[in-house]
Amino acid sequence: MKCAVCSRKAKGFGYFNPRLPRSDPRRYSDRWVFCSMRCQNAFSRLMGKTGGHMIDPSDMELAAMASCLAPLGEYVGSIGMQRPLADYSKDEVLMLIDVVVTAYQEHMIVEHERMAEKDRAFLEERLARQGKPASTGVPF
């Protein structure tokens, strides 16, 4: 069995969901095993914060997901819109993944750069109002 956090070989550490009654078979799971106390504690903290559910994506992440639609549609259109996914070759599936991941990452990078520039402009304006010299071009 593999550690649920890092995928190394599990070594007897486990997790159970204390919110479920002892009689519930979902309380214990063989997929929640760990290689160390460190991985077990990390998983336990995550389960405690999220209750085992996916954390809702931020507005920025939702926008990045939406930005993947056009490149995805373009790629699928180029290889045949009517073909079911099960008929894609391994290379076609890998390219599809690459198209989506690249579009997502590019959107996130651009958005983070935009936010950093906005923050930089705000701080430079604030420094100018206080009579301090403007930025020397060195990142914060």
Short mmCIF file of N, CA, C and O in Angstrom, two decimals:
data_model
loop_
_atom_site.label_atom_id
_atom_site.label_comp_id
_atom_site.label_asym_id
_atom_site.label_seq_id
_atom_site.Cartn_x
_atom_site.Cartn_y
_atom_site.Cartn_z
N MET A 1 0.84 -1.18 0.00
CA MET A 1 0.00 0.00 0.00
C MET A 1 0.88 1.24 0.00
O MET A 1 1.97 1.24 0.54
N LYS A 2 0.35 2.32 -0.59
CA LYS A 2 1.10 3.56 -0.70
C LYS A 2 0.54 4.61 0.25
O LYS A 2 -0.67 4.65 0.53
N CYS A 3 1.42 5.50 0.72
CA CYS A 3 1.04 6.61 1.57
C CYS A 3 0.06 7.51 0.81
O CYS A 3 0.29 7.84 -0.36
N ALA A 4 -1.03 7.89 1.46
CA ALA A 4 -2.05 8.72 0.83
C ALA A 4 -1.56 10.14 0.57
O ALA A 4 -2.17 10.87 -0.20
N VAL A 5 -0.45 10.54 1.17
CA VAL A 5 0.07 11.89 0.99
C VAL A 5 1.21 11.93 -0.02
O VAL A 5 1.17 12.67 -0.99
N CYS A 6 2.23 11.10 0.18
CA CYS A 6 3.44 11.21 -0.64
C CYS A 6 3.68 10.02 -1.55
O CYS A 6 4.64 10.02 -2.32
N SER A 7 2.87 9.00 -1.47
CA SER A 7 2.93 7.79 -2.31
C SER A 7 4.11 6.87 -2.02
O SER A 7 4.37 5.95 -2.79
N ARG A 8 4.84 7.11 -0.94
CA ARG A 8 5.86 6.13 -0.54
C ARG A 8 5.16 4.93 0.08
O ARG A 8 3.96 4.95 0.31
N LYS A 9 5.91 3.90 0.39
CA LYS A 9 5.33 2.70 0.98
C LYS A 9 4.79 3.03 2.38
O LYS A 9 5.48 3.61 3.20
N ALA A 10 3.53 2.66 2.61
CA ALA A 10 2.89 2.90 3.91
C ALA A 10 3.52 1.99 4.95
O ALA A 10 3.87 0.85 4.67
N LYS A 11 3.62 2.50 6.19
CA LYS A 11 4.29 1.75 7.25
C LYS A 11 3.46 1.64 8.51
O LYS A 11 3.94 1.86 9.61
N GLY A 12 2.17 1.36 8.37
CA GLY A 12 1.36 1.08 9.55
C GLY A 12 0.63 2.24 10.17
O GLY A 12 -0.09 2.07 11.14
N PHE A 13 0.80 3.43 9.65
CA PHE A 13 0.07 4.57 10.16
C PHE A 13 -1.25 4.67 9.40
O PHE A 13 -1.28 4.52 8.19
N GLY A 14 -2.33 4.95 10.11
CA GLY A 14 -3.64 5.01 9.47
C GLY A 14 -4.44 6.20 9.95
O GLY A 14 -4.01 6.95 10.81
N TYR A 15 -5.62 6.37 9.37
CA TYR A 15 -6.51 7.46 9.72
C TYR A 15 -7.94 6.94 9.69
O TYR A 15 -8.28 6.11 8.86
N PHE A 16 -8.75 7.41 10.60
CA PHE A 16 -10.18 7.11 10.53
C PHE A 16 -10.93 8.42 10.71
O PHE A 16 -10.41 9.38 11.27
N ASN A 17 -12.14 8.44 10.20
CA ASN A 17 -12.95 9.65 10.27
C ASN A 17 -13.73 9.64 11.58
O ASN A 17 -14.70 8.90 11.72
N PRO A 18 -13.33 10.47 12.54
CA PRO A 18 -13.99 10.45 13.85
C PRO A 18 -15.41 10.98 13.82
O PRO A 18 -16.16 10.78 14.77
N ARG A 19 -15.81 11.63 12.73
CA ARG A 19 -17.18 12.16 12.63
C ARG A 19 -18.20 11.08 12.32
O ARG A 19 -19.39 11.29 12.48
N LEU A 20 -17.72 9.94 11.84
CA LEU A 20 -18.63 8.84 11.50
C LEU A 20 -18.70 7.86 12.66
O LEU A 20 -17.73 7.65 13.38
N PRO A 21 -19.86 7.23 12.87
CA PRO A 21 -19.98 6.26 13.96
C PRO A 21 -19.09 5.04 13.72
O PRO A 21 -18.76 4.70 12.59
N ARG A 22 -18.73 4.37 14.81
CA ARG A 22 -17.84 3.19 14.71
C ARG A 22 -18.40 2.12 13.79
O ARG A 22 -17.66 1.39 13.16
N SER A 23 -19.71 2.02 13.72
CA SER A 23 -20.34 0.97 12.91
C SER A 23 -20.33 1.29 11.41
O SER A 23 -20.59 0.42 10.59
N ASP A 24 -20.04 2.52 11.04
CA ASP A 24 -20.06 2.93 9.63
C ASP A 24 -18.80 2.41 8.94
O ASP A 24 -17.67 2.72 9.36
N PRO A 25 -18.94 1.62 7.88
CA PRO A 25 -17.76 1.07 7.20
C PRO A 25 -16.89 2.14 6.55
O PRO A 25 -15.71 1.92 6.28
N ARG A 26 -17.45 3.33 6.32
CA ARG A 26 -16.65 4.42 5.73
C ARG A 26 -15.73 5.08 6.75
O ARG A 26 -14.87 5.87 6.39
N ARG A 27 -15.91 4.75 8.05
CA ARG A 27 -15.07 5.34 9.10
C ARG A 27 -13.61 4.99 8.90
O ARG A 27 -12.73 5.80 9.11
N TYR A 28 -13.35 3.76 8.48
CA TYR A 28 -11.99 3.28 8.26
C TYR A 28 -11.81 3.03 6.76
O TYR A 28 -12.70 2.51 6.11
N SER A 29 -10.66 3.37 6.25
CA SER A 29 -10.42 3.15 4.83
C SER A 29 -8.98 2.72 4.62
O SER A 29 -8.05 3.30 5.19
N ASP A 30 -8.78 1.70 3.79
CA ASP A 30 -7.43 1.25 3.52
C ASP A 30 -6.68 2.21 2.60
O ASP A 30 -5.48 2.10 2.40
N ARG A 31 -7.37 3.19 2.02
CA ARG A 31 -6.65 4.17 1.21
C ARG A 31 -6.09 5.30 2.07
O ARG A 31 -5.33 6.12 1.60
N TRP A 32 -6.48 5.37 3.33
CA TRP A 32 -5.95 6.37 4.24
C TRP A 32 -4.87 5.75 5.12
O TRP A 32 -5.03 5.57 6.32
N VAL A 33 -3.77 5.39 4.50
CA VAL A 33 -2.61 4.86 5.22
C VAL A 33 -1.41 5.73 4.89
O VAL A 33 -1.36 6.36 3.82
N PHE A 34 -0.42 5.73 5.78
CA PHE A 34 0.67 6.69 5.66
C PHE A 34 2.02 6.06 5.97
O PHE A 34 2.10 5.05 6.66
N CYS A 35 3.06 6.73 5.49
CA CYS A 35 4.41 6.23 5.70
C CYS A 35 5.01 6.73 7.00
O CYS A 35 5.97 6.17 7.52
N SER A 36 4.45 7.82 7.54
CA SER A 36 5.04 8.44 8.72
C SER A 36 4.00 9.26 9.47
O SER A 36 2.93 9.57 8.94
N MET A 37 4.37 9.65 10.68
CA MET A 37 3.50 10.53 11.47
C MET A 37 3.37 11.89 10.78
O MET A 37 2.32 12.52 10.85
N ARG A 38 4.42 12.33 10.11
CA ARG A 38 4.38 13.63 9.43
C ARG A 38 3.27 13.64 8.37
O ARG A 38 2.47 14.57 8.31
N CYS A 39 3.23 12.61 7.52
CA CYS A 39 2.19 12.54 6.49
C CYS A 39 0.82 12.35 7.12
O CYS A 39 -0.17 12.93 6.68
N GLN A 40 0.75 11.53 8.16
CA GLN A 40 -0.52 11.30 8.83
C GLN A 40 -1.05 12.60 9.44
O GLN A 40 -2.24 12.92 9.30
N ASN A 41 -0.18 13.38 10.07
CA ASN A 41 -0.60 14.64 10.67
C ASN A 41 -1.04 15.66 9.61
O ASN A 41 -2.01 16.38 9.80
N ALA A 42 -0.31 15.71 8.50
CA ALA A 42 -0.68 16.63 7.41
C ALA A 42 -2.07 16.28 6.89
O ALA A 42 -2.91 17.16 6.68
N PHE A 43 -2.32 15.00 6.67
CA PHE A 43 -3.62 14.56 6.19
C PHE A 43 -4.71 14.85 7.21
O PHE A 43 -5.79 15.31 6.87
N SER A 44 -4.42 14.60 8.47
CA SER A 44 -5.39 14.83 9.54
C SER A 44 -5.78 16.30 9.63
O SER A 44 -6.95 16.64 9.78
N ARG A 45 -4.79 17.21 9.50
CA ARG A 45 -5.09 18.64 9.52
C ARG A 45 -5.98 19.02 8.34
O ARG A 45 -6.92 19.79 8.49
N LEU A 46 -5.68 18.48 7.16
CA LEU A 46 -6.48 18.79 5.98
C LEU A 46 -7.91 18.29 6.16
O LEU A 46 -8.87 19.01 5.86
N MET A 47 -8.07 17.08 6.65
CA MET A 47 -9.40 16.52 6.87
C MET A 47 -10.16 17.34 7.90
O MET A 47 -11.36 17.55 7.78
N GLY A 48 -9.47 17.82 8.93
CA GLY A 48 -10.11 18.63 9.96
C GLY A 48 -10.60 19.96 9.42
O GLY A 48 -11.66 20.44 9.77
N LYS A 49 -9.82 20.56 8.52
CA LYS A 49 -10.19 21.86 7.95
C LYS A 49 -11.30 21.75 6.92
O LYS A 49 -12.17 22.60 6.83
N THR A 50 -11.24 20.71 6.10
CA THR A 50 -12.16 20.63 4.96
C THR A 50 -13.28 19.62 5.15
O THR A 50 -14.17 19.55 4.32
N GLY A 51 -13.21 18.83 6.20
CA GLY A 51 -14.21 17.79 6.41
C GLY A 51 -14.15 16.73 5.32
O GLY A 51 -15.12 16.02 5.06
N GLY A 52 -13.01 16.63 4.65
CA GLY A 52 -12.84 15.64 3.59
C GLY A 52 -13.38 16.08 2.25
O GLY A 52 -13.40 15.31 1.30
N HIS A 53 -13.83 17.32 2.15
CA HIS A 53 -14.38 17.82 0.89
C HIS A 53 -13.37 18.71 0.20
O HIS A 53 -12.51 19.31 0.82
N MET A 54 -13.51 18.83 -1.09
CA MET A 54 -12.65 19.69 -1.89
C MET A 54 -12.87 21.14 -1.47
O MET A 54 -14.00 21.56 -1.23
N ILE A 55 -11.80 21.89 -1.37
CA ILE A 55 -11.89 23.31 -1.06
C ILE A 55 -12.41 24.02 -2.30
O ILE A 55 -11.97 23.74 -3.41
N ASP A 56 -13.35 24.92 -2.13
CA ASP A 56 -13.91 25.65 -3.27
C ASP A 56 -12.82 26.45 -3.96
O ASP A 56 -11.99 27.09 -3.30
N PRO A 57 -12.81 26.43 -5.29
CA PRO A 57 -11.80 27.22 -6.01
C PRO A 57 -12.05 28.72 -5.84
O PRO A 57 -13.19 29.16 -5.69
N SER A 58 -10.97 29.48 -5.88
CA SER A 58 -11.08 30.93 -5.77
C SER A 58 -11.62 31.49 -7.09
O SER A 58 -11.68 30.78 -8.10
N ASP A 59 -11.96 32.76 -7.08
CA ASP A 59 -12.43 33.40 -8.32
C ASP A 59 -11.35 33.36 -9.39
O ASP A 59 -11.65 33.17 -10.57
N MET A 60 -10.10 33.53 -8.97
CA MET A 60 -8.99 33.48 -9.92
C MET A 60 -8.88 32.08 -10.53
O MET A 60 -8.66 31.94 -11.74
N GLU A 61 -9.02 31.05 -9.72
CA GLU A 61 -8.96 29.68 -10.24
C GLU A 61 -10.13 29.37 -11.17
O GLU A 61 -9.95 28.71 -12.19
N LEU A 62 -11.32 29.86 -10.83
CA LEU A 62 -12.47 29.66 -11.71
C LEU A 62 -12.25 30.35 -13.05
O LEU A 62 -12.57 29.78 -14.11
N ALA A 63 -11.67 31.55 -13.03
CA ALA A 63 -11.38 32.26 -14.28
C ALA A 63 -10.32 31.50 -15.08
O ALA A 63 -10.41 31.41 -16.31
N ALA A 64 -9.33 30.92 -14.40
CA ALA A 64 -8.30 30.14 -15.09
C ALA A 64 -8.92 28.90 -15.72
O ALA A 64 -8.55 28.52 -16.85
N MET A 65 -9.85 28.27 -15.02
CA MET A 65 -10.53 27.10 -15.60
C MET A 65 -11.30 27.50 -16.85
O MET A 65 -11.25 26.80 -17.87
N ALA A 66 -12.00 28.61 -16.77
CA ALA A 66 -12.78 29.08 -17.92
C ALA A 66 -11.87 29.43 -19.09
O ALA A 66 -12.23 29.23 -20.25
N SER A 67 -10.66 29.91 -18.79
CA SER A 67 -9.73 30.27 -19.86
C SER A 67 -9.22 29.04 -20.62
O SER A 67 -8.68 29.19 -21.72
N CYS A 68 -9.43 27.87 -20.08
CA CYS A 68 -9.00 26.63 -20.74
C CYS A 68 -9.98 26.19 -21.82
O CYS A 68 -9.64 25.37 -22.68
N LEU A 69 -11.20 26.70 -21.78
CA LEU A 69 -12.24 26.21 -22.69
C LEU A 69 -11.91 26.46 -24.16
O LEU A 69 -12.09 25.55 -24.98
N ALA A 70 -11.46 27.65 -24.50
CA ALA A 70 -11.18 27.95 -25.91
C ALA A 70 -10.04 27.08 -26.46
O ALA A 70 -10.20 26.44 -27.51
N PRO A 71 -8.88 26.99 -25.78
CA PRO A 71 -7.82 26.12 -26.30
C PRO A 71 -8.24 24.65 -26.34
O PRO A 71 -7.89 23.92 -27.27
N LEU A 72 -9.02 24.22 -25.35
CA LEU A 72 -9.50 22.85 -25.33
C LEU A 72 -10.41 22.59 -26.52
O LEU A 72 -10.25 21.60 -27.24
N GLY A 73 -11.36 23.49 -26.76
CA GLY A 73 -12.26 23.35 -27.89
C GLY A 73 -11.52 23.36 -29.22
O GLY A 73 -11.84 22.59 -30.14
N GLU A 74 -10.51 24.23 -29.32
CA GLU A 74 -9.72 24.30 -30.55
C GLU A 74 -8.99 22.98 -30.80
O GLU A 74 -8.98 22.47 -31.92
N TYR A 75 -8.40 22.42 -29.74
CA TYR A 75 -7.66 21.16 -29.90
C TYR A 75 -8.62 20.02 -30.26
O TYR A 75 -8.36 19.25 -31.19
N VAL A 76 -9.72 19.91 -29.54
CA VAL A 76 -10.68 18.83 -29.81
C VAL A 76 -11.24 18.97 -31.22
O VAL A 76 -11.40 17.98 -31.95
N GLY A 77 -11.49 20.19 -31.64
CA GLY A 77 -11.96 20.43 -33.01
C GLY A 77 -10.94 20.00 -34.05
O GLY A 77 -11.29 19.50 -35.12
N SER A 78 -9.66 20.17 -33.73
CA SER A 78 -8.61 19.81 -34.70
C SER A 78 -8.45 18.30 -34.86
O SER A 78 -7.97 17.85 -35.90
N ILE A 79 -8.82 17.53 -33.85
CA ILE A 79 -8.66 16.07 -33.97
C ILE A 79 -9.98 15.36 -34.22
O ILE A 79 -10.01 14.14 -34.38
N GLY A 80 -11.07 16.10 -34.23
CA GLY A 80 -12.37 15.50 -34.53
C GLY A 80 -13.33 15.62 -33.38
O GLY A 80 -13.22 14.88 -32.40
N MET A 81 -14.25 16.54 -33.50
CA MET A 81 -15.21 16.84 -32.44
C MET A 81 -16.14 15.67 -32.13
O MET A 81 -16.59 15.52 -30.99
N GLN A 82 -16.42 14.81 -33.09
CA GLN A 82 -17.38 13.73 -32.91
C GLN A 82 -16.77 12.49 -32.27
O GLN A 82 -17.50 11.58 -31.87
N ARG A 83 -15.45 12.44 -32.18
CA ARG A 83 -14.80 11.25 -31.61
C ARG A 83 -14.98 11.19 -30.09
O ARG A 83 -14.74 12.17 -29.40
N PRO A 84 -15.36 10.03 -29.57
CA PRO A 84 -15.44 9.90 -28.10
C PRO A 84 -14.03 9.87 -27.51
O PRO A 84 -13.07 9.46 -28.16
N LEU A 85 -13.91 10.31 -26.28
CA LEU A 85 -12.62 10.36 -25.59
C LEU A 85 -11.95 8.99 -25.55
O LEU A 85 -10.72 8.87 -25.65
N ALA A 86 -12.74 7.94 -25.46
CA ALA A 86 -12.19 6.58 -25.40
C ALA A 86 -11.46 6.20 -26.69
O ALA A 86 -10.62 5.30 -26.69
N ASP A 87 -11.75 6.90 -27.80
CA ASP A 87 -11.08 6.62 -29.07
C ASP A 87 -9.80 7.42 -29.26
O ASP A 87 -9.10 7.24 -30.26
N TYR A 88 -9.47 8.32 -28.35
CA TYR A 88 -8.24 9.11 -28.47
C TYR A 88 -7.04 8.20 -28.25
O TYR A 88 -7.06 7.31 -27.39
N SER A 89 -5.98 8.46 -28.97
CA SER A 89 -4.73 7.72 -28.73
C SER A 89 -4.08 8.29 -27.47
O SER A 89 -4.46 9.35 -26.97
N LYS A 90 -3.08 7.59 -26.96
CA LYS A 90 -2.37 8.05 -25.78
C LYS A 90 -1.76 9.43 -26.03
O LYS A 90 -1.85 10.33 -25.19
N ASP A 91 -1.15 9.62 -27.20
CA ASP A 91 -0.54 10.91 -27.53
C ASP A 91 -1.59 12.03 -27.60
O ASP A 91 -1.32 13.16 -27.18
N GLU A 92 -2.76 11.72 -28.11
CA GLU A 92 -3.83 12.72 -28.19
C GLU A 92 -4.32 13.11 -26.79
O GLU A 92 -4.56 14.29 -26.51
N VAL A 93 -4.43 12.14 -25.90
CA VAL A 93 -4.86 12.42 -24.53
C VAL A 93 -3.78 13.25 -23.82
O VAL A 93 -4.09 14.23 -23.13
N LEU A 94 -2.53 12.89 -24.01
CA LEU A 94 -1.46 13.66 -23.38
C LEU A 94 -1.42 15.09 -23.90
O LEU A 94 -1.19 16.04 -23.14
N MET A 95 -1.67 15.27 -25.19
CA MET A 95 -1.70 16.61 -25.75
C MET A 95 -2.89 17.39 -25.20
O MET A 95 -2.78 18.58 -24.90
N LEU A 96 -4.03 16.74 -25.04
CA LEU A 96 -5.21 17.38 -24.46
C LEU A 96 -4.90 17.87 -23.05
O LEU A 96 -5.21 19.01 -22.70
N ILE A 97 -4.25 17.04 -22.26
CA ILE A 97 -3.86 17.43 -20.90
C ILE A 97 -2.91 18.61 -20.95
O ILE A 97 -3.05 19.58 -20.20
N ASP A 98 -1.93 18.54 -21.87
CA ASP A 98 -0.96 19.62 -22.00
C ASP A 98 -1.65 20.94 -22.36
O ASP A 98 -1.33 22.00 -21.81
N VAL A 99 -2.60 20.90 -23.28
CA VAL A 99 -3.32 22.11 -23.70
C VAL A 99 -4.04 22.72 -22.51
O VAL A 99 -3.96 23.94 -22.27
N VAL A 100 -4.75 21.91 -21.74
CA VAL A 100 -5.52 22.42 -20.61
C VAL A 100 -4.61 22.94 -19.50
O VAL A 100 -4.80 24.06 -19.00
N VAL A 101 -3.60 22.16 -19.13
CA VAL A 101 -2.70 22.57 -18.05
C VAL A 101 -1.94 23.84 -18.43
O VAL A 101 -1.80 24.77 -17.62
N THR A 102 -1.47 23.91 -19.66
CA THR A 102 -0.73 25.10 -20.12
C THR A 102 -1.62 26.34 -20.09
O THR A 102 -1.21 27.40 -19.60
N ALA A 103 -2.85 26.22 -20.57
CA ALA A 103 -3.76 27.36 -20.56
C ALA A 103 -4.06 27.81 -19.13
O ALA A 103 -4.08 29.01 -18.83
N TYR A 104 -4.26 26.86 -18.24
CA TYR A 104 -4.55 27.17 -16.83
C TYR A 104 -3.35 27.89 -16.20
O TYR A 104 -3.50 28.94 -15.57
N GLN A 105 -2.16 27.33 -16.39
CA GLN A 105 -0.97 27.92 -15.78
C GLN A 105 -0.68 29.31 -16.35
O GLN A 105 -0.31 30.22 -15.61
N GLU A 106 -0.84 29.48 -17.66
CA GLU A 106 -0.59 30.78 -18.26
C GLU A 106 -1.53 31.83 -17.69
O GLU A 106 -1.12 32.96 -17.40
N HIS A 107 -2.80 31.47 -17.53
CA HIS A 107 -3.76 32.41 -16.96
C HIS A 107 -3.35 32.78 -15.53
O HIS A 107 -3.40 33.96 -15.15
N MET A 108 -2.99 31.78 -14.73
CA MET A 108 -2.61 32.04 -13.34
C MET A 108 -1.36 32.92 -13.27
O MET A 108 -1.28 33.84 -12.44
N ILE A 109 -0.38 32.68 -14.14
CA ILE A 109 0.84 33.50 -14.14
C ILE A 109 0.52 34.95 -14.49
O ILE A 109 0.95 35.88 -13.81
N VAL A 110 -0.25 35.14 -15.55
CA VAL A 110 -0.62 36.50 -15.97
C VAL A 110 -1.39 37.20 -14.85
O VAL A 110 -1.13 38.37 -14.54
N GLU A 111 -2.31 36.50 -14.23
CA GLU A 111 -3.11 37.10 -13.17
C GLU A 111 -2.25 37.45 -11.96
O GLU A 111 -2.41 38.51 -11.35
N HIS A 112 -1.32 36.58 -11.59
CA HIS A 112 -0.44 36.88 -10.46
C HIS A 112 0.48 38.06 -10.78
O HIS A 112 0.75 38.90 -9.91
N GLU A 113 0.97 38.13 -12.01
CA GLU A 113 1.80 39.27 -12.41
C GLU A 113 0.98 40.56 -12.37
O GLU A 113 1.48 41.60 -11.94
N ARG A 114 -0.27 40.51 -12.81
CA ARG A 114 -1.14 41.68 -12.77
C ARG A 114 -1.35 42.14 -11.33
O ARG A 114 -1.28 43.33 -11.02
N MET A 115 -1.59 41.18 -10.45
CA MET A 115 -1.80 41.52 -9.04
C MET A 115 -0.54 42.11 -8.42
O MET A 115 -0.60 43.06 -7.64
N ALA A 116 0.63 41.54 -8.76
CA ALA A 116 1.89 42.04 -8.23
C ALA A 116 2.14 43.47 -8.71
O ALA A 116 2.60 44.33 -7.94
N GLU A 117 1.85 43.75 -9.98
CA GLU A 117 2.02 45.10 -10.52
C GLU A 117 1.08 46.08 -9.83
O GLU A 117 1.45 47.22 -9.50
N LYS A 118 -0.14 45.66 -9.59
CA LYS A 118 -1.11 46.50 -8.88
C LYS A 118 -0.62 46.81 -7.47
O LYS A 118 -0.69 47.96 -7.02
N ASP A 119 -0.10 45.79 -6.78
CA ASP A 119 0.44 45.99 -5.43
C ASP A 119 1.65 46.92 -5.47
O ASP A 119 1.80 47.80 -4.61
N ARG A 120 2.52 46.73 -6.45
CA ARG A 120 3.72 47.56 -6.58
C ARG A 120 3.32 49.02 -6.79
O ARG A 120 3.86 49.92 -6.16
N ALA A 121 2.34 49.27 -7.69
CA ALA A 121 1.89 50.63 -7.96
C ALA A 121 1.30 51.26 -6.69
O ALA A 121 1.57 52.44 -6.39
N PHE A 122 0.53 50.49 -5.96
CA PHE A 122 -0.06 50.99 -4.71
C PHE A 122 1.02 51.39 -3.71
O PHE A 122 0.97 52.46 -3.11
N LEU A 123 2.02 50.52 -3.54
CA LEU A 123 3.08 50.80 -2.57
C LEU A 123 3.94 51.99 -3.01
O LEU A 123 4.33 52.81 -2.18
N GLU A 124 4.23 52.10 -4.30
CA GLU A 124 5.02 53.23 -4.78
C GLU A 124 4.25 54.54 -4.59
O GLU A 124 4.84 55.56 -4.21
N GLU A 125 2.95 54.51 -4.83
CA GLU A 125 2.13 55.70 -4.61
C GLU A 125 2.13 56.08 -3.14
O GLU A 125 2.25 57.25 -2.77
N ARG A 126 2.03 55.09 -2.28
CA ARG A 126 2.02 55.36 -0.84
C ARG A 126 3.35 55.94 -0.38
O ARG A 126 3.38 56.87 0.42
N LEU A 127 4.45 55.39 -0.89
CA LEU A 127 5.77 55.90 -0.54
C LEU A 127 5.94 57.34 -1.05
O LEU A 127 6.52 58.18 -0.37
N ALA A 128 5.43 57.62 -2.25
CA ALA A 128 5.54 58.96 -2.82
C ALA A 128 4.78 59.96 -1.95
O ALA A 128 5.25 61.10 -1.75
N ARG A 129 3.64 59.57 -1.43
CA ARG A 129 2.86 60.47 -0.56
C ARG A 129 3.58 60.73 0.75
O ARG A 129 3.39 61.76 1.37
N GLN A 130 4.40 59.77 1.18
CA GLN A 130 5.15 59.94 2.43
C GLN A 130 6.47 60.65 2.20
O GLN A 130 7.23 60.84 3.14
N GLY A 131 6.78 60.96 0.94
CA GLY A 131 8.01 61.68 0.62
C GLY A 131 9.24 60.80 0.56
O GLY A 131 10.36 61.26 0.61
N LYS A 132 9.05 59.49 0.45
CA LYS A 132 10.18 58.57 0.36
C LYS A 132 10.48 58.31 -1.10
O LYS A 132 9.61 58.42 -1.96
N PRO A 133 11.73 57.93 -1.43
CA PRO A 133 12.07 57.67 -2.83
C PRO A 133 11.29 56.49 -3.39
O PRO A 133 10.93 55.56 -2.67
N ALA A 134 11.04 56.54 -4.70
CA ALA A 134 10.31 55.46 -5.38
C ALA A 134 11.15 54.21 -5.42
O ALA A 134 12.34 54.21 -5.13
N SER A 135 10.54 53.14 -5.85
CA SER A 135 11.19 51.83 -5.93
C SER A 135 12.42 51.88 -6.80
O SER A 135 12.47 52.61 -7.80
N THR A 136 13.41 51.09 -6.46
CA THR A 136 14.64 51.02 -7.25
C THR A 136 14.57 49.91 -8.28
O THR A 136 15.57 49.57 -8.89
N GLY A 137 13.40 49.35 -8.46
CA GLY A 137 13.24 48.26 -9.43
C GLY A 137 13.49 46.89 -8.83
O GLY A 137 13.36 45.88 -9.48
N VAL A 138 13.86 46.86 -7.55
CA VAL A 138 14.09 45.59 -6.87
C VAL A 138 12.75 45.07 -6.38
O VAL A 138 11.98 45.81 -5.76
N PRO A 139 12.42 43.81 -6.66
CA PRO A 139 11.14 43.27 -6.17
C PRO A 139 11.05 43.29 -4.66
O PRO A 139 12.06 43.27 -3.99
N PHE A 140 9.85 43.32 -4.15
CA PHE A 140 9.62 43.37 -2.71
C PHE A 140 10.25 42.19 -2.05
O PHE A 140 9.98 41.11 -2.19
#
